[in-house]
Coordinates of C-alpha atoms and ligand atoms in Angstrom, one line a residue:
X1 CA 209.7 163.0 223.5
X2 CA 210.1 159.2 223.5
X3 CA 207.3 156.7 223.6
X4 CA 206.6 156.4 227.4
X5 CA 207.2 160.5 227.3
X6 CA 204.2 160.9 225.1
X7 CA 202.1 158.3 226.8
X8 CA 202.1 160.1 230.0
X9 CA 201.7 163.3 227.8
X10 CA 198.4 161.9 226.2
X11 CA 197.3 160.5 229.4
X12 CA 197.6 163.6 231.3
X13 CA 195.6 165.2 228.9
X14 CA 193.0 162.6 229.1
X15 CA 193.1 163.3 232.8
X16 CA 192.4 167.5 232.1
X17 CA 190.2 167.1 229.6
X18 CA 187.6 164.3 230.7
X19 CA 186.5 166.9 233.5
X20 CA 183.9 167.8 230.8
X21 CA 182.7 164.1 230.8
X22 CA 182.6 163.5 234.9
X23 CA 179.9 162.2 236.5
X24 CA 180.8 163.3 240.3
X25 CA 179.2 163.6 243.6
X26 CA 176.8 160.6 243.2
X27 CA 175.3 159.5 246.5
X28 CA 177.7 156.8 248.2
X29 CA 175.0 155.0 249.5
X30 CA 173.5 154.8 245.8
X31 CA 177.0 153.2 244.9
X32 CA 177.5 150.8 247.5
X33 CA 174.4 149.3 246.9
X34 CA 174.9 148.9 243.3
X35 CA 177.9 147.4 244.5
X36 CA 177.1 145.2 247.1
X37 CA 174.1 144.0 244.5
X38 CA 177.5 142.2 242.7
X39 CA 178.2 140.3 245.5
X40 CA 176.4 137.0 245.5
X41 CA 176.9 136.8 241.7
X42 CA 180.4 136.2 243.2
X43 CA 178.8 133.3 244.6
X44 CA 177.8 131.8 241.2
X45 CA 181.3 130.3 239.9
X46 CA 180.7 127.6 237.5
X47 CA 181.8 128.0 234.2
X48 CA 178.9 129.1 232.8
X49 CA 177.7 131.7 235.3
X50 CA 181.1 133.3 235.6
X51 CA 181.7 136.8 234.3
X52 CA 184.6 138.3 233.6
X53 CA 182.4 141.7 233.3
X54 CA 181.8 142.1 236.9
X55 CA 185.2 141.6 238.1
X56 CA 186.1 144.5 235.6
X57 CA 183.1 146.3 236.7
X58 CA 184.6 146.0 240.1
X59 CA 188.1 147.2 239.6
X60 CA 187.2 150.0 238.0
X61 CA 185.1 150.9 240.5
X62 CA 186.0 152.5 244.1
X63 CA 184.7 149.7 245.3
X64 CA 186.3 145.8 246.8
X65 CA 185.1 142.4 247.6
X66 CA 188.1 141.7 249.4
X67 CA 189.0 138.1 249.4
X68 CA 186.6 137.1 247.4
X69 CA 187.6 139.2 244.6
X70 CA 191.0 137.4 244.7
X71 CA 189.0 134.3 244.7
X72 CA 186.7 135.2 241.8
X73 CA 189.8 136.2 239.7
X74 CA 191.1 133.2 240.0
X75 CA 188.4 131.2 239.2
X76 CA 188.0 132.9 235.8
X77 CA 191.6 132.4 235.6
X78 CA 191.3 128.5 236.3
X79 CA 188.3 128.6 233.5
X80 CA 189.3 130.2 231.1
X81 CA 193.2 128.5 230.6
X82 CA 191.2 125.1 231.3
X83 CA 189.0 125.9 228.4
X84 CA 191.9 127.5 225.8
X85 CA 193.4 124.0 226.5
X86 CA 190.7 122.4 225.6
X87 CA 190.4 123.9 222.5
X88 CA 193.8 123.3 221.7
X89 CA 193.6 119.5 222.1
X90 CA 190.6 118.6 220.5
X91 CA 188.7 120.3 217.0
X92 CA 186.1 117.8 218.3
X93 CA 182.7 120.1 217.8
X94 CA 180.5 118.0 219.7
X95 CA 182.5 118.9 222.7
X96 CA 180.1 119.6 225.0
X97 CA 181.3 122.1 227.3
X98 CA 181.0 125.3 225.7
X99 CA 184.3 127.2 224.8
X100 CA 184.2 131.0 225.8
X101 CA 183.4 133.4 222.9
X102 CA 185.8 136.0 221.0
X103 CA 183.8 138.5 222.9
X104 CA 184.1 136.2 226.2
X105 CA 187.8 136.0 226.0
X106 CA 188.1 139.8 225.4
X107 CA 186.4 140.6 228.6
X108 CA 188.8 138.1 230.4
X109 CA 191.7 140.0 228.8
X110 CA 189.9 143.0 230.4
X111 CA 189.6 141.3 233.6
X112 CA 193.7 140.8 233.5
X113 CA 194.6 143.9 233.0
X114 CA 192.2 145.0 236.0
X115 CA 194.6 143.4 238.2
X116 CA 197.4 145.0 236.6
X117 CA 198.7 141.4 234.9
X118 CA 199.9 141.6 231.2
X119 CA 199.1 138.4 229.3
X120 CA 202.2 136.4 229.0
X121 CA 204.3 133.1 229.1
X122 CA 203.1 130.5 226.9
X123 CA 199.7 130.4 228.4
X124 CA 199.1 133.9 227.3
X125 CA 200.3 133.7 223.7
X126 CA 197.7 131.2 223.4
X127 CA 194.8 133.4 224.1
X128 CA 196.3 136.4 222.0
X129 CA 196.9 134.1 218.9
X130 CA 193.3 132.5 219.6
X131 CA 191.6 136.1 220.0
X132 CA 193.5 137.6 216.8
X133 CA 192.7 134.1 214.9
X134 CA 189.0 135.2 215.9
X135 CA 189.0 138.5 214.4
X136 CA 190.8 137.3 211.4
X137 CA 187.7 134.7 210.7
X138 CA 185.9 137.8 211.5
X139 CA 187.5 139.7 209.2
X140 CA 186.7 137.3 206.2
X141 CA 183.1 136.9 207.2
X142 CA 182.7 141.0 206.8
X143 CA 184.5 140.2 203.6
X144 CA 186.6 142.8 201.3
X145 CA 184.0 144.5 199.9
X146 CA 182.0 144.8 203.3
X147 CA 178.7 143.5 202.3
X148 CA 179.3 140.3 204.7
X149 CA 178.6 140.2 208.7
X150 CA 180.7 139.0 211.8
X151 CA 179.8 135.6 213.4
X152 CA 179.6 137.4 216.5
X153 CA 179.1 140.9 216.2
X154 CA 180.8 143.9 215.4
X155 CA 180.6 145.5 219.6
X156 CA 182.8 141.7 219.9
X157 CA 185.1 142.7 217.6
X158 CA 185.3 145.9 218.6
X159 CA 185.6 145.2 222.3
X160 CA 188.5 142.3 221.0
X161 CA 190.3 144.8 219.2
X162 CA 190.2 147.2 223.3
X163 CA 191.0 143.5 224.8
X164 CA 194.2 143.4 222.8
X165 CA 195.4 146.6 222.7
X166 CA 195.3 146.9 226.7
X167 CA 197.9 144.2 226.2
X168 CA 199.9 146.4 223.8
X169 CA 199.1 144.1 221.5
X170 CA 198.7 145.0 218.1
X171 CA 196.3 144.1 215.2
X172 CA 196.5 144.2 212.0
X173 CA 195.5 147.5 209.9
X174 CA 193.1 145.2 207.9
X175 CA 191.4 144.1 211.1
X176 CA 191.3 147.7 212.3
X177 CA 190.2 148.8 208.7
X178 CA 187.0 146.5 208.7
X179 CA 185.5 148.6 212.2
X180 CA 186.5 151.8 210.8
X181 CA 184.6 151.3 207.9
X182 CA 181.8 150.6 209.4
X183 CA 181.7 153.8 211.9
X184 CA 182.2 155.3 209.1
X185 CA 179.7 154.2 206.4
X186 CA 177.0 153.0 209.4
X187 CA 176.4 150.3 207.7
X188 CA 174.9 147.7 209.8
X189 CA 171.9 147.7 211.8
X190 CA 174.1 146.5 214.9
X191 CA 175.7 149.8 215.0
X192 CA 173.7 150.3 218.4
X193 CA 175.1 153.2 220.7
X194 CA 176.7 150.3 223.0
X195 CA 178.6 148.8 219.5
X196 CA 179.3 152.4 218.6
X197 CA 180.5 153.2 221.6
X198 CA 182.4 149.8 222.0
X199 CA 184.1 150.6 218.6
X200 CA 185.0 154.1 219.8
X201 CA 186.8 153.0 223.1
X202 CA 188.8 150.9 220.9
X203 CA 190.0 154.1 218.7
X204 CA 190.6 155.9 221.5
X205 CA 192.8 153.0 223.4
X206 CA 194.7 152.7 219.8
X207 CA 195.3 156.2 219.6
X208 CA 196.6 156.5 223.1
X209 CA 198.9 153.6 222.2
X210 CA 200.1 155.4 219.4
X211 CA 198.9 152.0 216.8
X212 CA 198.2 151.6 213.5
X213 CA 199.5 154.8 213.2
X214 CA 199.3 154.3 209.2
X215 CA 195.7 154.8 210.3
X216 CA 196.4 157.9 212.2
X217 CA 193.9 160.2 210.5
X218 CA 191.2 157.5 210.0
X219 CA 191.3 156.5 213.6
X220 CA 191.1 160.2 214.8
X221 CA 187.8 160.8 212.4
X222 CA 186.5 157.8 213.4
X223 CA 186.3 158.9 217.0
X224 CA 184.8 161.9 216.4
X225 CA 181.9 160.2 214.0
X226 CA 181.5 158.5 217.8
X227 CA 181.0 161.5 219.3
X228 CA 179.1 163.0 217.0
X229 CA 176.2 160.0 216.7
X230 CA 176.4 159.5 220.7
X231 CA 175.7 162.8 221.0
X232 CA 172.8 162.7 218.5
X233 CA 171.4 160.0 220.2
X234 CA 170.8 161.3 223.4
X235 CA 167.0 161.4 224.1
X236 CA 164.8 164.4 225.9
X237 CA 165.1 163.1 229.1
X238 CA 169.1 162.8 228.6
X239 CA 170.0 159.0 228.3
X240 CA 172.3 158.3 225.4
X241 CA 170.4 155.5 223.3
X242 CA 168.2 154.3 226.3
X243 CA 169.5 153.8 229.9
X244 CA 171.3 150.6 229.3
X245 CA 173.5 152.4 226.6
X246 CA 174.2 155.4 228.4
X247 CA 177.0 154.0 230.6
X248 CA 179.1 152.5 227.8
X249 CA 178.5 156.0 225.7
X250 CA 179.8 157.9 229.0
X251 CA 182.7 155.9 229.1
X252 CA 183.6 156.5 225.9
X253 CA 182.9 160.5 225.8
X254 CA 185.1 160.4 229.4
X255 CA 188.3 159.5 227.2
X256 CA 187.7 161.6 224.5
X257 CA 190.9 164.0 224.3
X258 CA 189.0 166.5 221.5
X259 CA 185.0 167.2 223.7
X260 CA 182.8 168.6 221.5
X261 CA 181.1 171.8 222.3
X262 CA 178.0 170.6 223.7
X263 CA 179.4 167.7 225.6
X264 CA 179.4 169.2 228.8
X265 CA 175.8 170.3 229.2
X266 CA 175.2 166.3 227.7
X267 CA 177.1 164.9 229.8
X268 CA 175.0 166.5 232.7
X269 CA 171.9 166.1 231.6
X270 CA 173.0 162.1 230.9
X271 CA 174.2 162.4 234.8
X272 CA 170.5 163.6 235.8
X273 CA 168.6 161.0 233.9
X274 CA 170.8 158.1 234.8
X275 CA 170.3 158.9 238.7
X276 CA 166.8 159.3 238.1
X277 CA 167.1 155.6 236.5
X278 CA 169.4 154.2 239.5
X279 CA 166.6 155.9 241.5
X280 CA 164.1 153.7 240.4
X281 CA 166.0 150.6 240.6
X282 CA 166.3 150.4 236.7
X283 CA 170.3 148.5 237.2
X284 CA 169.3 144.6 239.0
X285 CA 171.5 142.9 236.1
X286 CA 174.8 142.6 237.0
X287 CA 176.3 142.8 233.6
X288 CA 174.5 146.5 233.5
X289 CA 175.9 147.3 236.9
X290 CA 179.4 146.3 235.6
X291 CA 179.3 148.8 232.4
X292 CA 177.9 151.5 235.1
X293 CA 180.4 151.1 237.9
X294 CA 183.5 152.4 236.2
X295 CA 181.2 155.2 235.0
X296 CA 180.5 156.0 239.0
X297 CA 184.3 156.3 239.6
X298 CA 185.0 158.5 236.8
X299 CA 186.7 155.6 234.5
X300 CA 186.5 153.6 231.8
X301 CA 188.1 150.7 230.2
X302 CA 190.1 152.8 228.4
X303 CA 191.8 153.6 231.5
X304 CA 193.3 150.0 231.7
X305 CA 196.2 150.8 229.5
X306 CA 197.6 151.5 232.9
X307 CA 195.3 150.7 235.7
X308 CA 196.0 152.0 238.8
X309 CA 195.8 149.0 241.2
X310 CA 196.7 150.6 244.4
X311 CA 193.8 153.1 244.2
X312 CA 192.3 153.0 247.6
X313 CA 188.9 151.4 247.2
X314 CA 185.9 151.1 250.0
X315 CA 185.4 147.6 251.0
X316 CA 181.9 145.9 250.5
X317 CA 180.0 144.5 253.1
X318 CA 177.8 141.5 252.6
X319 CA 173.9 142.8 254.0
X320 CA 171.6 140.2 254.7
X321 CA 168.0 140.6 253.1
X322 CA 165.5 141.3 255.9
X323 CA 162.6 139.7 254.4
X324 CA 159.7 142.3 253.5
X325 CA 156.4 142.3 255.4
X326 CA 154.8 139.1 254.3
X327 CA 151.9 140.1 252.3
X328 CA 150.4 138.0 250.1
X329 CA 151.5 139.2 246.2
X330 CA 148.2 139.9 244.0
X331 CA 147.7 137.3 240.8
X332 CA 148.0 139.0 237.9
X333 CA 147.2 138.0 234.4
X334 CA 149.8 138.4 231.4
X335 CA 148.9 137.3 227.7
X336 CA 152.0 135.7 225.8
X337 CA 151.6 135.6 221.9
X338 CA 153.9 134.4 219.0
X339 CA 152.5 135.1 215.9
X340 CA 155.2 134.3 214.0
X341 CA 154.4 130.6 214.0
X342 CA 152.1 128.3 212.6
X343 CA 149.0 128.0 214.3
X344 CA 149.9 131.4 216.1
X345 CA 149.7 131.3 219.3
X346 CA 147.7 133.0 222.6
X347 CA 147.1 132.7 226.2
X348 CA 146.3 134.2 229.3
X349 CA 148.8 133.4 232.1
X350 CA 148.1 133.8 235.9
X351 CA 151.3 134.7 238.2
X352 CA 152.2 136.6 241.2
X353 CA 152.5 139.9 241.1
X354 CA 156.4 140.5 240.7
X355 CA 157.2 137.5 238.8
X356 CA 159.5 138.0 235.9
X357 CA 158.5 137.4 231.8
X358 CA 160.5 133.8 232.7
X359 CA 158.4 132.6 235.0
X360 CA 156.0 133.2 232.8
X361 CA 156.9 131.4 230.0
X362 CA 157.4 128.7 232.5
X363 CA 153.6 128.8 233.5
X364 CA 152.7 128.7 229.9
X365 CA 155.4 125.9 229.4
X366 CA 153.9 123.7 232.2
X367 CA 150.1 124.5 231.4
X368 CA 149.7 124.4 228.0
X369 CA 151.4 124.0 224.4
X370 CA 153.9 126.6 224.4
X371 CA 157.4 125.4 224.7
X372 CA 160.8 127.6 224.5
X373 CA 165.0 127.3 225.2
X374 CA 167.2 129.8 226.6
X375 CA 171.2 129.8 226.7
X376 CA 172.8 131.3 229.1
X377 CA 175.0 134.3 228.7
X378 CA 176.9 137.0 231.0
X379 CA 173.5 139.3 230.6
X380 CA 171.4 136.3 231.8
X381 CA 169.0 133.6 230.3
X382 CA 169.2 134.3 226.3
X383 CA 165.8 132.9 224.4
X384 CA 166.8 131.1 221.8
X385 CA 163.9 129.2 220.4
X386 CA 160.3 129.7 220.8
X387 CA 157.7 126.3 219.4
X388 CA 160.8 124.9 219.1
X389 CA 161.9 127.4 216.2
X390 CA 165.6 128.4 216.8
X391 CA 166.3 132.1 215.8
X392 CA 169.3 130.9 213.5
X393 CA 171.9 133.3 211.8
X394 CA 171.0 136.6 211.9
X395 CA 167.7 136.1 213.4
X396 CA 166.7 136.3 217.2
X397 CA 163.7 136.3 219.2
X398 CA 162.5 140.1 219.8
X399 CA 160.5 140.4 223.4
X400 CA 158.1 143.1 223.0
X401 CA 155.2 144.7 224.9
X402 CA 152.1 144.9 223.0
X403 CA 151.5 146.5 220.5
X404 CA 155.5 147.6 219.4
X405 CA 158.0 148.2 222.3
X406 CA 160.2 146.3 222.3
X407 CA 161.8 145.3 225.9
X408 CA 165.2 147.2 227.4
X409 CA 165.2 144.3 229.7
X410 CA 165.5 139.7 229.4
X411 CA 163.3 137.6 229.9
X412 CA 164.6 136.7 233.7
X413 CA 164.8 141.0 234.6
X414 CA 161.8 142.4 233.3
X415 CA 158.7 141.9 235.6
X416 CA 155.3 142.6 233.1
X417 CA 152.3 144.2 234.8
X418 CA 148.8 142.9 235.3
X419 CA 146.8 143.0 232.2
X420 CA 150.2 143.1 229.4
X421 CA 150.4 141.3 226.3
X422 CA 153.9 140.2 225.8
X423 CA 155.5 138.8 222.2
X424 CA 157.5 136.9 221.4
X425 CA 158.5 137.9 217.4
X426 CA 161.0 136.1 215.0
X427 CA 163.1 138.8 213.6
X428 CA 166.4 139.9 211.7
X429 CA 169.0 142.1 213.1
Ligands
B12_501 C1 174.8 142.3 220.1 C2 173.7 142.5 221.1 C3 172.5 141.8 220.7 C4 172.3 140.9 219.6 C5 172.9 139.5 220.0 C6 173.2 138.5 218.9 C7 174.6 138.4 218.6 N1 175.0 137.5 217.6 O1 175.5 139.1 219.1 C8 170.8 140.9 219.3 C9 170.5 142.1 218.4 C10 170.2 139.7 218.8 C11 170.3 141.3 220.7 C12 169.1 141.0 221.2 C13 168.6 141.4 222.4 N2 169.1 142.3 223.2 CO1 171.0 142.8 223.1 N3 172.7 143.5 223.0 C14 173.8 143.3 222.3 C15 175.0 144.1 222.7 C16 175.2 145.3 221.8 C17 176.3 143.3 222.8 C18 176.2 141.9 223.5 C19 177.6 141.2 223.5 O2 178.0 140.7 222.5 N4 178.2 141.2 224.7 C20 179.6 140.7 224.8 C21 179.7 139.1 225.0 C22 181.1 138.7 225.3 O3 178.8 138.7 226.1 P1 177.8 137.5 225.9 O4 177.0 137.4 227.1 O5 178.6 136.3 225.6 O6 177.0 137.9 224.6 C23 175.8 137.4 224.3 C24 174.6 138.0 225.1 O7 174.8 139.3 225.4 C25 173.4 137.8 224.2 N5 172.5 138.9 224.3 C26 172.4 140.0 223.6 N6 171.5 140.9 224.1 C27 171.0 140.3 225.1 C28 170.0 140.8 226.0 C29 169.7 140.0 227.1 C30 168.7 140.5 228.1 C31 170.3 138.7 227.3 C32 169.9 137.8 228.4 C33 171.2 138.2 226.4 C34 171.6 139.0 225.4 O8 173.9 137.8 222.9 C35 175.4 137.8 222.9 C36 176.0 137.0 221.8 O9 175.6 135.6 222.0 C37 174.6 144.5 224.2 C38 175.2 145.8 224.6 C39 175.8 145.8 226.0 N7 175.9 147.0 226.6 O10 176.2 144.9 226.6 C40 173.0 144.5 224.0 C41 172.1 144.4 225.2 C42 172.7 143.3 226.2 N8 170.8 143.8 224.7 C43 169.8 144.2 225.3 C44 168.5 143.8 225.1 C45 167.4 144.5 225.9 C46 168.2 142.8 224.1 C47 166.8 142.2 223.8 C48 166.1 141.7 225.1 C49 166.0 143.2 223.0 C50 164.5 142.7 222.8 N9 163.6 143.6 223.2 O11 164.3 141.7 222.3 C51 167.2 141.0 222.9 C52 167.3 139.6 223.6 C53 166.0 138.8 223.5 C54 166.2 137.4 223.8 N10 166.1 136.6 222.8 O12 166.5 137.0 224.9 C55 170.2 145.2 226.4 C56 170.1 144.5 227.8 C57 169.7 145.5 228.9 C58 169.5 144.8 230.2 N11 168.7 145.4 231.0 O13 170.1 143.8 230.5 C59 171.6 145.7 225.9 C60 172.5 146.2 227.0 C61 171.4 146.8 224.9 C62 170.7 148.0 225.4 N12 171.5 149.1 225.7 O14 169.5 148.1 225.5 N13 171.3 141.9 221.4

């Protein structure tokens, strides 16, 4: 059986066996919403608010924007070369204009393929040789002996590794070697079920391809440690990690070509809870919606190695908000505390019932001494420094609800409730 032969071979088997991985007959209402809730993020296309995740999110979903997903693409496409050229011309570091990240250029590599383009011509050898140069510095800062940590992270590097391999391009065993070992030994805190995940729908893409095939064994093992700490992770009500993780950890165990036993009653109970979720509005960020939509359709990004772009898809209509009966929102108190500083700080802040943990901070920012910074990023405003201590290195700033939990949402989704303390705590990860 030649190359292609086997391909086809693997990928029909993919087809058979992810029916004990499906997550079918979801109300297509519930979808189009989700779907239609992209939309004016469509809207949103400077540089810094655009996101190649949604457009990926879109493809891969049975859903269209029409025209103005044509549009969108295009955009990103205008970006993202305009940017590579930059980088190209000048090593100038005070450059002001931020250049897209290793992880950032992955997902625009994603987005490509999602139209069915291969990277290519001179423009494209660019962005391969800038994304493999990426993991390379990567692959130094882990270091030979492993003790060392990405730049980024290791769900960039994994989801770099997908990116380039979609292309048929390949990476070096070394670079490969680096994510293996970590599946493998679980070495790093980072190794969340997303980054897990990430780094498993990475194996599976190279083991499709038929890569690294020095790696062969180590690649196959390594997917199955995937599926064994997804599965362990699933909670009691079903979500695999919590519900933000559970659609990247579905669309890994959709491609897996070995299912474990139990996958298929997992799989289902994943399928309740995350309805249950959808049900109470728990997906408003679009980067979320984008990692659930493939899910939705029954695909994953694995399934990019050959997209099928004439897949009939339902078109999106824009819906105009009617405005909700004009009752006057309640004021509701929140307490914001950072004890991680010197004098700590606390305060009471009043808002209206509804507003989100930003406009909060903004209260606090404009009414008293507390001061902060956000960047922005493709899940939304990032805080990055609090009393005007950046979280540098490996450190960030955790957002917690009194006493411990810390938040499954950022500071611009999650809405706190009269009568919360929120903190704000300088930590390691
Ligand atoms: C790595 C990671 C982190 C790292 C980021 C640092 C680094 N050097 O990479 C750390 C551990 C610091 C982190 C922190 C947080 N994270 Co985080 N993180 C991720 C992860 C695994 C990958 C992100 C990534 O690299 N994307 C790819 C690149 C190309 O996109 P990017 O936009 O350029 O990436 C940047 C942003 O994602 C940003 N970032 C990371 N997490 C979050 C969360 C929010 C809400 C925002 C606005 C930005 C942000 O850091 C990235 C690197 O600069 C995702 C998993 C996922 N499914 O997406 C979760 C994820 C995005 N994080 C999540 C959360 C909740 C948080 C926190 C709010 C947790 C908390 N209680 O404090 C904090 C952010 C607090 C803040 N200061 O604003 C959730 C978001 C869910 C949602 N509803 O949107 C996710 C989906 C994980 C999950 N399953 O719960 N995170």
């Amino acid at each position: 059986m030649g190359c292609l032969g086997a391909l086809l071979f693997l990928l029909g088997g993919m087809g058979a066996l992810a029916r004990t991985c499906e997550i079918t007959e979801v109300d297509s209402d519930l979808v189009e919403k989700l779907g239609q809730s992209l939309l004016p993020w469509m809207d949103w296309l400077s540089p810094e608010q655009l996101n190649p995740s949604i457009y990926v999110g879109l493809r891969l979903s049975g859903l269209q924007a029409g025209p103005k997903e044509a549009h969108y693409l295009h955009t990103l496409k205008l970006s993202y070369q305009q940017s590579l050229l930059r980088s190209a011309s000048s090593n100038d570091k005070s450059d002001s204009e931020a250049k897209p990240s290793m992880g950032q250029l992955a997902l625009y590599l994603l987005a490509l393929r999602a139209n069915c383009e291969f990277v290519g011509g001179r423009k494209g050898d660019r962005l391969v040789s800038q994304l493999k140069r990426f993991l390379e510095t990567e692959k130094r800062a882990i270091g030979h002996n492993h003790k060392g940590h990405p730049h980024t992270s290791y769900y960039q590097y994994g989801l770099s590794i997908l990116a380039l391999c979609l292309h048929q391009k390949r990476v070096h065993d070394s670079v490969v070697g680096k994510l293996l070992y970590t599946v493998e030994h679980e070495q790093h805190p980072d190794l969340s079920v997303d980054t897990t995940a990430m780094a498993g729908l990475a194996f599976s893409c190279l083991e499709l391809s038929n890569f690294n095939l020095n790696q062969r064994n180590q690649i196959a093992l390594a997917i199955q440690r995937v599926q064994e700490r997804i599965l362990r992770a699933q909670t009691p009500e079903g979500h695999f990690g919590n519900v933000y993780s559970t659609p990247l950890a579905l669309q890994f165990l959709m491609t897996s070509l070995k299912p474990m036993e139990e996958q298929g009653t997992a799989c289902l109970k994943a399928k309740a809870a995350l309805l249950a979720s959808l049900q109470d509005k728990a997906f408003q960020n679009p980067l979320m919606i984008s990692q659930l939509l493939p899910v939705l359709n029954q695909k994953s990004y694995v399934d990019l190695i050959s997209p099928n772009c004439q897949a009939p898809r339902v078109m999106l209509e824009t819906v105009m908000e009617t405005p909700s009966q004009t009752q006057v929102p309640e004021v509701i108190h929140v307490t914001l505390k950072v004890p991680s500083i010197f004098p700590p700080y606390k305060h009471s802040v009043s808002v209206l019932d509804g507003s989100s943990l930003e406009d909060v901070l903004k209260k606090a920012q404009e009414h008293g001494r507390f001061r902060y910074g956000t960047q922005a990023s493709l899940s939304g405003p990032y805080l990055t420094s609090v009393m005007g201590k950046k979280a540098e290195g490996p450190e960030y700033w955790q957002l917690l609800r009194a006493p411990n939990t810390p938040l499954l949402q950022g500071i611009s989704d999650y809405r706190p409730r009269d009568g919360e303390t929120i903190e704000l705590r300088l930590v390691r990860w």
